[in-house]
Amino acid sequence: MTTTVASQHDAESTLAELFAPDTRPDPYPVHRALRTKSPLVTKGGDLVIIANYADCQQVLRDPSVRNDPKLSRLGKDHPERPESLLFLDPPAHTRIRRLVSKAFTPRVIRASQPQIHSIVDDLIEKIASKSEFDVISEFALPLPVRIMCALLGIPVEEFGDFEPAARRLGRVLDFNLVVHNDDLDDAEGARNELMNYLVNLIARRRGNLGDDLLSRLIEVEEEGEVLSEGELLATCVLLMVAGHETTANLIANGVLALLQHPQQREILAADPELGISAADEVLRYDAPIQFVMRIATRDMEVSGTAITPGTAMLVLLAAANRDPERYPDADRFDVARGAADHLAFSAGAHFCLAAALGRAEGAAALSAFAGRVIDPVLVPGSVLYRPNVNLRGIQEMTVTHGGVRLR
């Protein structure tokens, strides 16, 4: 009995450390500790933490595992979610994903490349006129915002109307049923703000349909497909939030890693074709989404640990991505590693729809930063992280430089 209590206390303490504000700049020592104990049973058996690569792959690819928190013993009293792909399971997830996936085909991604590179060049050229710049507001964020606005048909000048709410909504993914967080009530309010914005936008768009994804989804709904108004709104909210925040975090994390590893920056500068490999390495090394939640619906076993139906599983993507069993010298940043099998985009049925677009944006931005910004230097003490645990990202980061190379 003493051993069980001590083990439970140790698990709870380690989990609390992961969510502690002081951990935000560098959560990886905690991930390492959790990985050595994985699978780690906590909350009286209602939650299992999965942190090594092979086990995370197993859980993410198991077709019997579900996403809806209300299916778990921890989440049985959880409030109903709107019809978001993040929390849906088949067949509803399959139906909505099929409709939205048409915006992310290889042909669409290839066609977006000139626009991505044009925006990156514009941002780099604006940096040229300044001796220092904020990486987030002047580089990492504007690229995915402009791409996301074009994708959804949102006027880019209206981004400021919903951006604060989109950032607050990101706290929902810190999962209140794991560690209580008072900020999550505010996140639910932010969801309502975004819904109200979209209701207005959709009303405007109905009379002026275009070639954007929002117009296509409206047409799908009006042509009698099984896409409800709630599903339309929830899908657009997800795209608004995930469509810019995760990619902005990828770019910002990548810039920070390149500043901290100048030799790797030089390697990328000398070979811009390594852009995709560099983006994948950033996703592996410092994942923009740190974990996902999955729910067991049958008796299953993970590395000898029995898991019963209704058990919530916290799948630590960021810990798995630094598993030395999968990646030799896993804590080393290497732009030529080519780690395309990382789990930053999840795996299985819920593999990120926009993975190829995020990779393309990250590759273009990181290659341009490495190759064109001369002698960039991180201003000491300028890196400030947002409070989010899961959508972990940098809020401010100042860099000085010696100019910008011509294209």
Coordinates of C-alpha atoms in Angstrom, one line a residue:
M1 CA 0.0 0.0 0.0
T2 CA 2.8 2.4 0.9
T3 CA 4.5 1.7 -2.5
T4 CA 1.3 2.4 -4.4
V5 CA 0.6 5.7 -2.6
A6 CA 4.3 6.8 -3.1
S7 CA 4.1 5.9 -6.8
Q8 CA 0.8 7.8 -7.3
H9 CA 2.3 10.8 -5.5
D10 CA 5.4 10.7 -7.7
A11 CA 3.2 10.5 -10.9
E12 CA 1.0 13.4 -9.8
S13 CA 4.1 15.5 -8.9
T14 CA 5.8 14.9 -12.2
L15 CA 2.6 15.7 -14.1
A16 CA 2.1 18.9 -12.1
E17 CA 5.7 19.9 -13.0
L18 CA 4.9 19.5 -16.7
F19 CA 2.1 22.0 -16.3
A20 CA 4.0 24.4 -14.1
P21 CA 4.7 27.9 -15.6
D22 CA 8.5 27.6 -14.9
T23 CA 8.7 24.6 -17.1
R24 CA 7.5 26.4 -20.3
P25 CA 10.9 27.5 -21.6
D26 CA 12.3 24.0 -21.4
P27 CA 9.9 21.1 -20.7
Y28 CA 12.2 18.4 -22.1
P29 CA 13.8 17.4 -18.8
V30 CA 10.3 16.6 -17.5
H31 CA 9.5 14.8 -20.7
R32 CA 12.6 12.7 -20.2
A33 CA 11.6 11.8 -16.7
L34 CA 8.1 10.9 -17.9
R35 CA 9.6 8.8 -20.7
T36 CA 11.7 6.7 -18.3
K37 CA 8.5 5.9 -16.3
S38 CA 6.2 5.4 -19.2
P39 CA 3.5 4.0 -19.3
L40 CA 2.8 5.9 -16.1
V41 CA -0.5 5.2 -14.3
T42 CA -2.0 8.1 -12.3
K43 CA -5.2 9.5 -11.0
G44 CA -6.2 6.2 -9.6
G45 CA -5.9 4.4 -12.9
D46 CA -8.1 6.8 -14.8
L47 CA -5.1 8.4 -16.6
V48 CA -2.1 6.7 -18.2
I49 CA 0.8 8.8 -19.5
I50 CA 2.4 7.4 -22.7
A51 CA 5.8 9.0 -23.5
N52 CA 8.0 6.7 -25.6
Y53 CA 7.9 6.6 -29.4
A54 CA 6.8 3.0 -30.0
D55 CA 4.0 3.1 -27.4
C56 CA 2.7 6.5 -28.7
Q57 CA 2.7 5.0 -32.2
Q58 CA 0.7 2.1 -31.0
V59 CA -2.0 4.2 -29.3
L60 CA -2.3 6.8 -32.1
R61 CA -2.7 4.1 -34.7
D62 CA -5.1 1.8 -32.8
P63 CA -8.6 2.1 -34.5
S64 CA -10.4 1.3 -31.3
V65 CA -8.9 4.4 -29.5
R66 CA -11.2 7.4 -29.4
N67 CA -10.8 11.2 -29.1
D68 CA -14.0 12.3 -27.3
P69 CA -13.1 13.2 -23.7
K70 CA -16.6 12.3 -22.5
L71 CA -15.9 8.6 -23.2
S72 CA -13.3 8.6 -20.4
R73 CA -13.9 8.2 -16.7
L74 CA -12.2 11.5 -16.1
G75 CA -14.3 13.3 -18.6
K76 CA -17.7 11.8 -18.0
D77 CA -18.9 15.2 -16.6
H78 CA -17.0 17.2 -19.2
P79 CA -19.1 19.8 -21.1
E80 CA -20.3 19.0 -24.6
R81 CA -17.9 20.1 -27.3
P82 CA -18.9 21.7 -30.6
E83 CA -18.5 19.4 -33.5
S84 CA -14.7 19.9 -33.8
L85 CA -12.6 17.4 -35.7
L86 CA -10.2 17.4 -32.7
F87 CA -12.8 15.7 -30.5
L88 CA -14.8 13.8 -33.1
D89 CA -14.6 10.1 -33.9
P90 CA -15.7 8.1 -36.9
P91 CA -18.1 8.2 -38.7
A92 CA -18.6 11.9 -38.2
H93 CA -14.8 12.6 -38.1
T94 CA -14.3 10.7 -41.4
R95 CA -17.2 12.6 -43.1
I96 CA -16.0 16.1 -42.1
R97 CA -12.3 15.3 -42.7
R98 CA -13.1 14.1 -46.2
L99 CA -14.8 17.4 -47.0
V100 CA -12.1 19.6 -45.6
S101 CA -9.1 17.6 -46.9
K102 CA -9.8 18.8 -50.5
A103 CA -8.2 22.1 -49.5
F104 CA -4.9 20.3 -48.6
T105 CA -4.2 18.1 -51.6
P106 CA -0.7 17.9 -53.0
R107 CA -1.8 19.9 -56.0
V108 CA -3.2 22.7 -53.8
I109 CA 0.1 22.7 -51.7
R110 CA 2.2 22.9 -54.9
A111 CA 0.1 25.8 -56.2
S112 CA 0.5 27.7 -52.9
Q113 CA 4.3 27.6 -53.1
P114 CA 4.8 30.8 -55.1
Q115 CA 2.5 32.7 -52.6
I116 CA 4.4 31.3 -49.6
H117 CA 7.8 32.3 -51.0
S118 CA 6.5 35.8 -52.0
I119 CA 5.2 36.4 -48.5
V120 CA 8.5 35.2 -47.0
D121 CA 10.5 37.5 -49.3
D122 CA 8.3 40.4 -48.4
L123 CA 8.8 39.8 -44.7
I124 CA 12.6 39.4 -45.0
E125 CA 12.8 42.7 -47.0
K126 CA 10.9 44.6 -44.3
I127 CA 13.3 43.2 -41.7
A128 CA 16.2 44.7 -43.8
S129 CA 15.3 48.3 -42.8
K130 CA 15.6 47.5 -39.1
S131 CA 18.6 46.8 -36.9
E132 CA 16.5 44.5 -34.7
F133 CA 13.0 42.9 -35.0
D134 CA 10.5 40.8 -33.1
V135 CA 10.6 37.3 -34.6
I136 CA 7.0 36.6 -33.7
S137 CA 5.1 39.7 -34.9
E138 CA 7.3 40.5 -37.8
F139 CA 8.2 37.1 -39.2
A140 CA 6.8 33.9 -37.7
L141 CA 3.1 35.0 -37.4
P142 CA 2.4 37.0 -40.5
L143 CA 3.2 34.2 -42.9
P144 CA 0.7 31.6 -41.6
V145 CA -1.8 34.3 -40.9
R146 CA -1.8 35.5 -44.5
I147 CA -1.9 32.0 -45.9
M148 CA -4.7 31.0 -43.5
C149 CA -6.8 34.1 -44.4
A150 CA -6.4 33.4 -48.1
L151 CA -7.3 29.7 -47.5
L152 CA -10.5 30.5 -45.6
G153 CA -11.3 33.7 -47.5
I154 CA -11.0 35.9 -44.4
P155 CA -10.0 39.5 -45.1
V156 CA -6.5 39.7 -43.7
E157 CA -7.2 43.2 -42.2
E158 CA -9.9 41.5 -40.0
F159 CA -7.3 39.1 -38.4
G160 CA -6.9 41.5 -35.5
D161 CA -10.6 41.2 -34.8
F162 CA -10.3 37.5 -33.8
E163 CA -6.6 36.9 -33.1
P164 CA -6.8 37.5 -29.3
A165 CA -9.7 35.1 -29.0
A166 CA -7.9 32.5 -31.1
R167 CA -4.9 32.6 -28.8
R168 CA -7.1 32.3 -25.7
L169 CA -9.0 29.4 -27.2
G170 CA -5.7 27.5 -27.5
R171 CA -5.8 27.0 -23.7
V172 CA -8.6 24.4 -24.3
L173 CA -6.0 22.0 -25.4
D174 CA -4.3 22.0 -22.0
F175 CA -7.1 19.6 -21.0
N176 CA -8.7 20.7 -17.8
L177 CA -9.4 17.1 -16.8
V178 CA -5.6 16.5 -16.5
V179 CA -4.7 19.5 -14.4
H180 CA -7.3 22.1 -13.4
N181 CA -6.7 25.5 -15.0
D182 CA -8.9 28.5 -14.3
D183 CA -8.0 30.0 -17.7
L184 CA -10.0 27.4 -19.5
D185 CA -13.3 29.2 -18.6
D186 CA -11.9 32.2 -20.5
A187 CA -11.0 29.9 -23.4
E188 CA -14.7 28.8 -23.7
G189 CA -15.6 32.5 -23.8
A190 CA -13.1 32.9 -26.6
R191 CA -14.7 30.1 -28.6
N192 CA -18.0 32.0 -28.5
E193 CA -16.3 35.2 -29.7
L194 CA -14.9 33.3 -32.7
M195 CA -18.2 31.7 -33.4
N196 CA -19.9 35.1 -33.5
Y197 CA -17.3 36.4 -35.9
L198 CA -17.8 33.4 -38.1
V199 CA -21.6 33.7 -38.1
N200 CA -21.2 37.2 -39.4
L201 CA -18.5 36.2 -41.9
I202 CA -20.6 33.3 -43.2
A203 CA -23.6 35.6 -43.6
R204 CA -21.6 38.0 -45.7
R205 CA -20.0 35.1 -47.7
R206 CA -23.4 33.4 -48.6
G207 CA -24.2 36.3 -50.9
N208 CA -20.7 36.4 -52.5
L209 CA -19.2 33.0 -52.7
G210 CA -15.6 32.7 -53.9
D211 CA -13.0 30.0 -54.5
D212 CA -11.9 29.8 -50.8
L213 CA -12.5 26.9 -48.5
L214 CA -15.2 28.6 -46.5
S215 CA -17.2 29.2 -49.7
R216 CA -16.8 25.6 -50.7
L217 CA -17.9 24.4 -47.2
I218 CA -21.0 26.7 -47.4
E219 CA -21.8 25.3 -50.8
V220 CA -21.4 21.7 -49.5
E221 CA -23.9 22.5 -46.7
E222 CA -26.4 24.1 -49.1
E223 CA -26.2 21.2 -51.6
G224 CA -27.6 18.9 -49.0
E225 CA -24.4 17.3 -47.7
V226 CA -24.5 16.2 -44.1
L227 CA -22.6 19.2 -42.7
S228 CA -24.6 21.0 -40.0
E229 CA -24.2 24.7 -39.2
G230 CA -22.5 23.7 -35.9
E231 CA -20.0 21.5 -37.8
L232 CA -19.3 24.3 -40.3
L233 CA -18.6 26.8 -37.5
A234 CA -16.5 24.3 -35.4
T235 CA -14.4 23.3 -38.4
C236 CA -13.7 26.9 -39.3
V237 CA -12.8 27.8 -35.7
L238 CA -10.3 24.9 -35.7
L239 CA -8.8 26.0 -39.0
M240 CA -8.5 29.6 -37.8
V241 CA -6.7 28.6 -34.6
A242 CA -4.6 25.7 -35.8
G243 CA -4.0 27.2 -39.2
H244 CA -1.9 30.0 -37.9
E245 CA -0.8 29.2 -34.3
T246 CA 0.9 25.9 -34.8
T247 CA 2.8 27.1 -37.9
A248 CA 3.9 30.3 -36.2
N249 CA 5.2 28.2 -33.3
L250 CA 7.1 25.9 -35.8
I251 CA 8.8 29.0 -37.4
A252 CA 9.5 30.7 -34.1
N253 CA 10.9 27.5 -32.5
G254 CA 13.0 26.9 -35.6
V255 CA 14.4 30.4 -35.6
L256 CA 15.4 30.0 -31.9
A257 CA 17.0 26.6 -32.6
L258 CA 19.0 28.1 -35.5
L259 CA 20.2 31.0 -33.3
Q260 CA 21.2 28.6 -30.6
H261 CA 23.0 26.3 -33.1
P262 CA 24.9 28.6 -35.5
Q263 CA 26.6 25.6 -37.3
Q264 CA 23.2 24.2 -38.2
R265 CA 22.2 27.6 -39.5
E266 CA 25.3 27.6 -41.7
I267 CA 24.5 24.2 -43.0
L268 CA 20.9 25.2 -43.9
A269 CA 22.2 28.5 -45.5
A270 CA 24.6 26.6 -47.7
D271 CA 21.9 24.1 -48.8
P272 CA 18.3 25.6 -48.9
E273 CA 17.1 22.3 -50.3
L274 CA 17.3 21.1 -46.7
G275 CA 14.3 23.3 -45.8
I276 CA 11.8 20.5 -45.5
S277 CA 14.3 18.4 -43.5
A278 CA 15.0 21.4 -41.2
A279 CA 11.2 22.0 -40.7
D280 CA 10.8 18.3 -39.8
E281 CA 13.7 18.5 -37.4
V282 CA 12.2 21.5 -35.6
L283 CA 8.9 19.6 -35.4
R284 CA 10.7 16.7 -33.8
Y285 CA 13.1 18.7 -31.6
D286 CA 10.6 21.3 -30.3
A287 CA 7.1 20.2 -31.2
P288 CA 4.4 23.0 -31.5
I289 CA 1.8 20.6 -30.1
Q290 CA 3.2 18.8 -27.1
F291 CA 0.6 16.1 -26.5
V292 CA -2.8 14.7 -27.4
M293 CA -5.5 12.9 -25.4
R294 CA -6.9 9.5 -26.4
I295 CA -9.5 7.3 -24.8
A296 CA -9.4 3.5 -24.6
T297 CA -12.7 1.8 -25.6
R298 CA -11.5 -1.8 -25.0
D299 CA -9.1 -3.7 -22.8
M300 CA -5.6 -3.2 -24.2
E301 CA -2.0 -3.4 -23.1
V302 CA 0.8 -0.9 -23.7
S303 CA 4.3 -2.1 -22.8
G304 CA 2.9 -4.6 -20.3
T305 CA 0.5 -2.1 -18.6
A306 CA -3.1 -3.1 -18.7
I307 CA -5.5 -0.4 -19.8
T308 CA -9.3 -0.7 -19.4
P309 CA -12.1 0.9 -21.3
G310 CA -12.7 4.5 -20.3
T311 CA -9.1 5.2 -19.4
A312 CA -7.7 8.5 -20.7
M313 CA -4.2 8.3 -22.2
L314 CA -2.1 11.4 -22.4
V315 CA 0.1 10.8 -25.4
L316 CA 3.3 13.0 -25.1
L317 CA 4.2 13.7 -28.7
A318 CA 7.1 15.9 -27.7
A319 CA 8.6 13.2 -25.4
A320 CA 8.3 10.5 -28.1
N321 CA 10.0 12.8 -30.6
R322 CA 13.1 12.8 -28.4
D323 CA 13.1 9.1 -27.6
P324 CA 16.7 7.8 -28.0
E325 CA 15.3 4.4 -28.8
R326 CA 14.0 6.0 -32.1
Y327 CA 16.4 8.9 -32.7
P328 CA 20.1 8.5 -31.9
D329 CA 21.4 11.5 -30.0
A330 CA 17.8 12.7 -29.8
D331 CA 18.5 15.9 -27.9
R332 CA 20.8 17.1 -30.6
F333 CA 19.4 19.6 -33.2
D334 CA 20.4 18.4 -36.7
V335 CA 18.8 20.0 -39.8
A336 CA 19.9 17.2 -42.0
R337 CA 18.5 14.4 -39.8
G338 CA 15.5 13.9 -42.1
A339 CA 13.2 12.8 -39.3
A340 CA 10.0 12.8 -41.3
D341 CA 8.5 10.1 -39.1
H342 CA 8.2 12.3 -36.1
L343 CA 4.9 12.5 -34.2
A344 CA 4.4 16.3 -34.1
F345 CA 1.5 15.9 -36.6
S346 CA 0.2 12.9 -34.6
A347 CA -0.5 9.7 -36.5
G348 CA -3.3 7.4 -37.6
A349 CA -6.8 8.7 -38.4
H350 CA -6.1 12.1 -36.8
F351 CA -2.8 12.8 -38.6
C352 CA -2.8 16.6 -39.2
L353 CA -4.8 17.6 -42.3
A354 CA -2.5 20.6 -43.0
A355 CA 0.8 18.8 -42.3
A356 CA 2.1 19.4 -45.9
L357 CA 1.1 23.1 -45.8
G358 CA 2.8 23.6 -42.4
R359 CA 6.0 21.9 -43.6
A360 CA 6.0 24.0 -46.7
E361 CA 5.6 27.3 -44.8
G362 CA 8.2 26.3 -42.2
A363 CA 10.7 25.2 -44.8
A364 CA 10.4 28.5 -46.8
A365 CA 10.7 30.6 -43.7
L366 CA 13.6 28.8 -42.1
S367 CA 15.6 28.5 -45.3
A368 CA 15.1 32.3 -45.9
F369 CA 16.1 33.2 -42.4
A370 CA 19.2 31.0 -42.5
G371 CA 20.3 32.1 -45.9
R372 CA 19.4 35.8 -46.0
V373 CA 19.5 37.3 -42.5
I374 CA 23.2 38.3 -41.9
D375 CA 24.7 37.6 -38.5
P376 CA 21.5 37.3 -36.5
V377 CA 21.9 37.5 -32.7
L378 CA 19.3 36.7 -30.1
V379 CA 18.9 39.6 -27.6
P380 CA 19.5 38.1 -24.2
G381 CA 16.4 37.8 -22.0
S382 CA 14.0 38.7 -24.9
V383 CA 12.4 35.2 -25.2
L384 CA 9.0 35.2 -23.5
Y385 CA 6.7 32.2 -23.7
R386 CA 2.9 32.2 -23.7
P387 CA 1.2 30.4 -20.8
N388 CA -0.1 27.5 -23.0
V389 CA 1.3 24.1 -22.1
N390 CA 0.2 22.1 -25.1
L391 CA 0.2 24.8 -27.9
R392 CA 3.5 25.9 -26.4
G393 CA 4.8 28.9 -28.2
I394 CA 6.9 32.0 -28.0
Q395 CA 5.2 35.3 -27.4
E396 CA 8.1 37.6 -28.0
M397 CA 11.7 37.2 -29.2
T398 CA 14.0 40.0 -30.4
V399 CA 16.9 39.5 -32.8
T400 CA 19.5 41.9 -34.1
H401 CA 21.2 41.4 -37.4
G402 CA 23.8 42.9 -39.8
G403 CA 21.5 43.3 -42.8
V404 CA 19.7 41.1 -45.4
R405 CA 21.2 39.4 -48.4
L406 CA 19.6 40.1 -51.8
R407 CA 17.7 37.2 -53.4

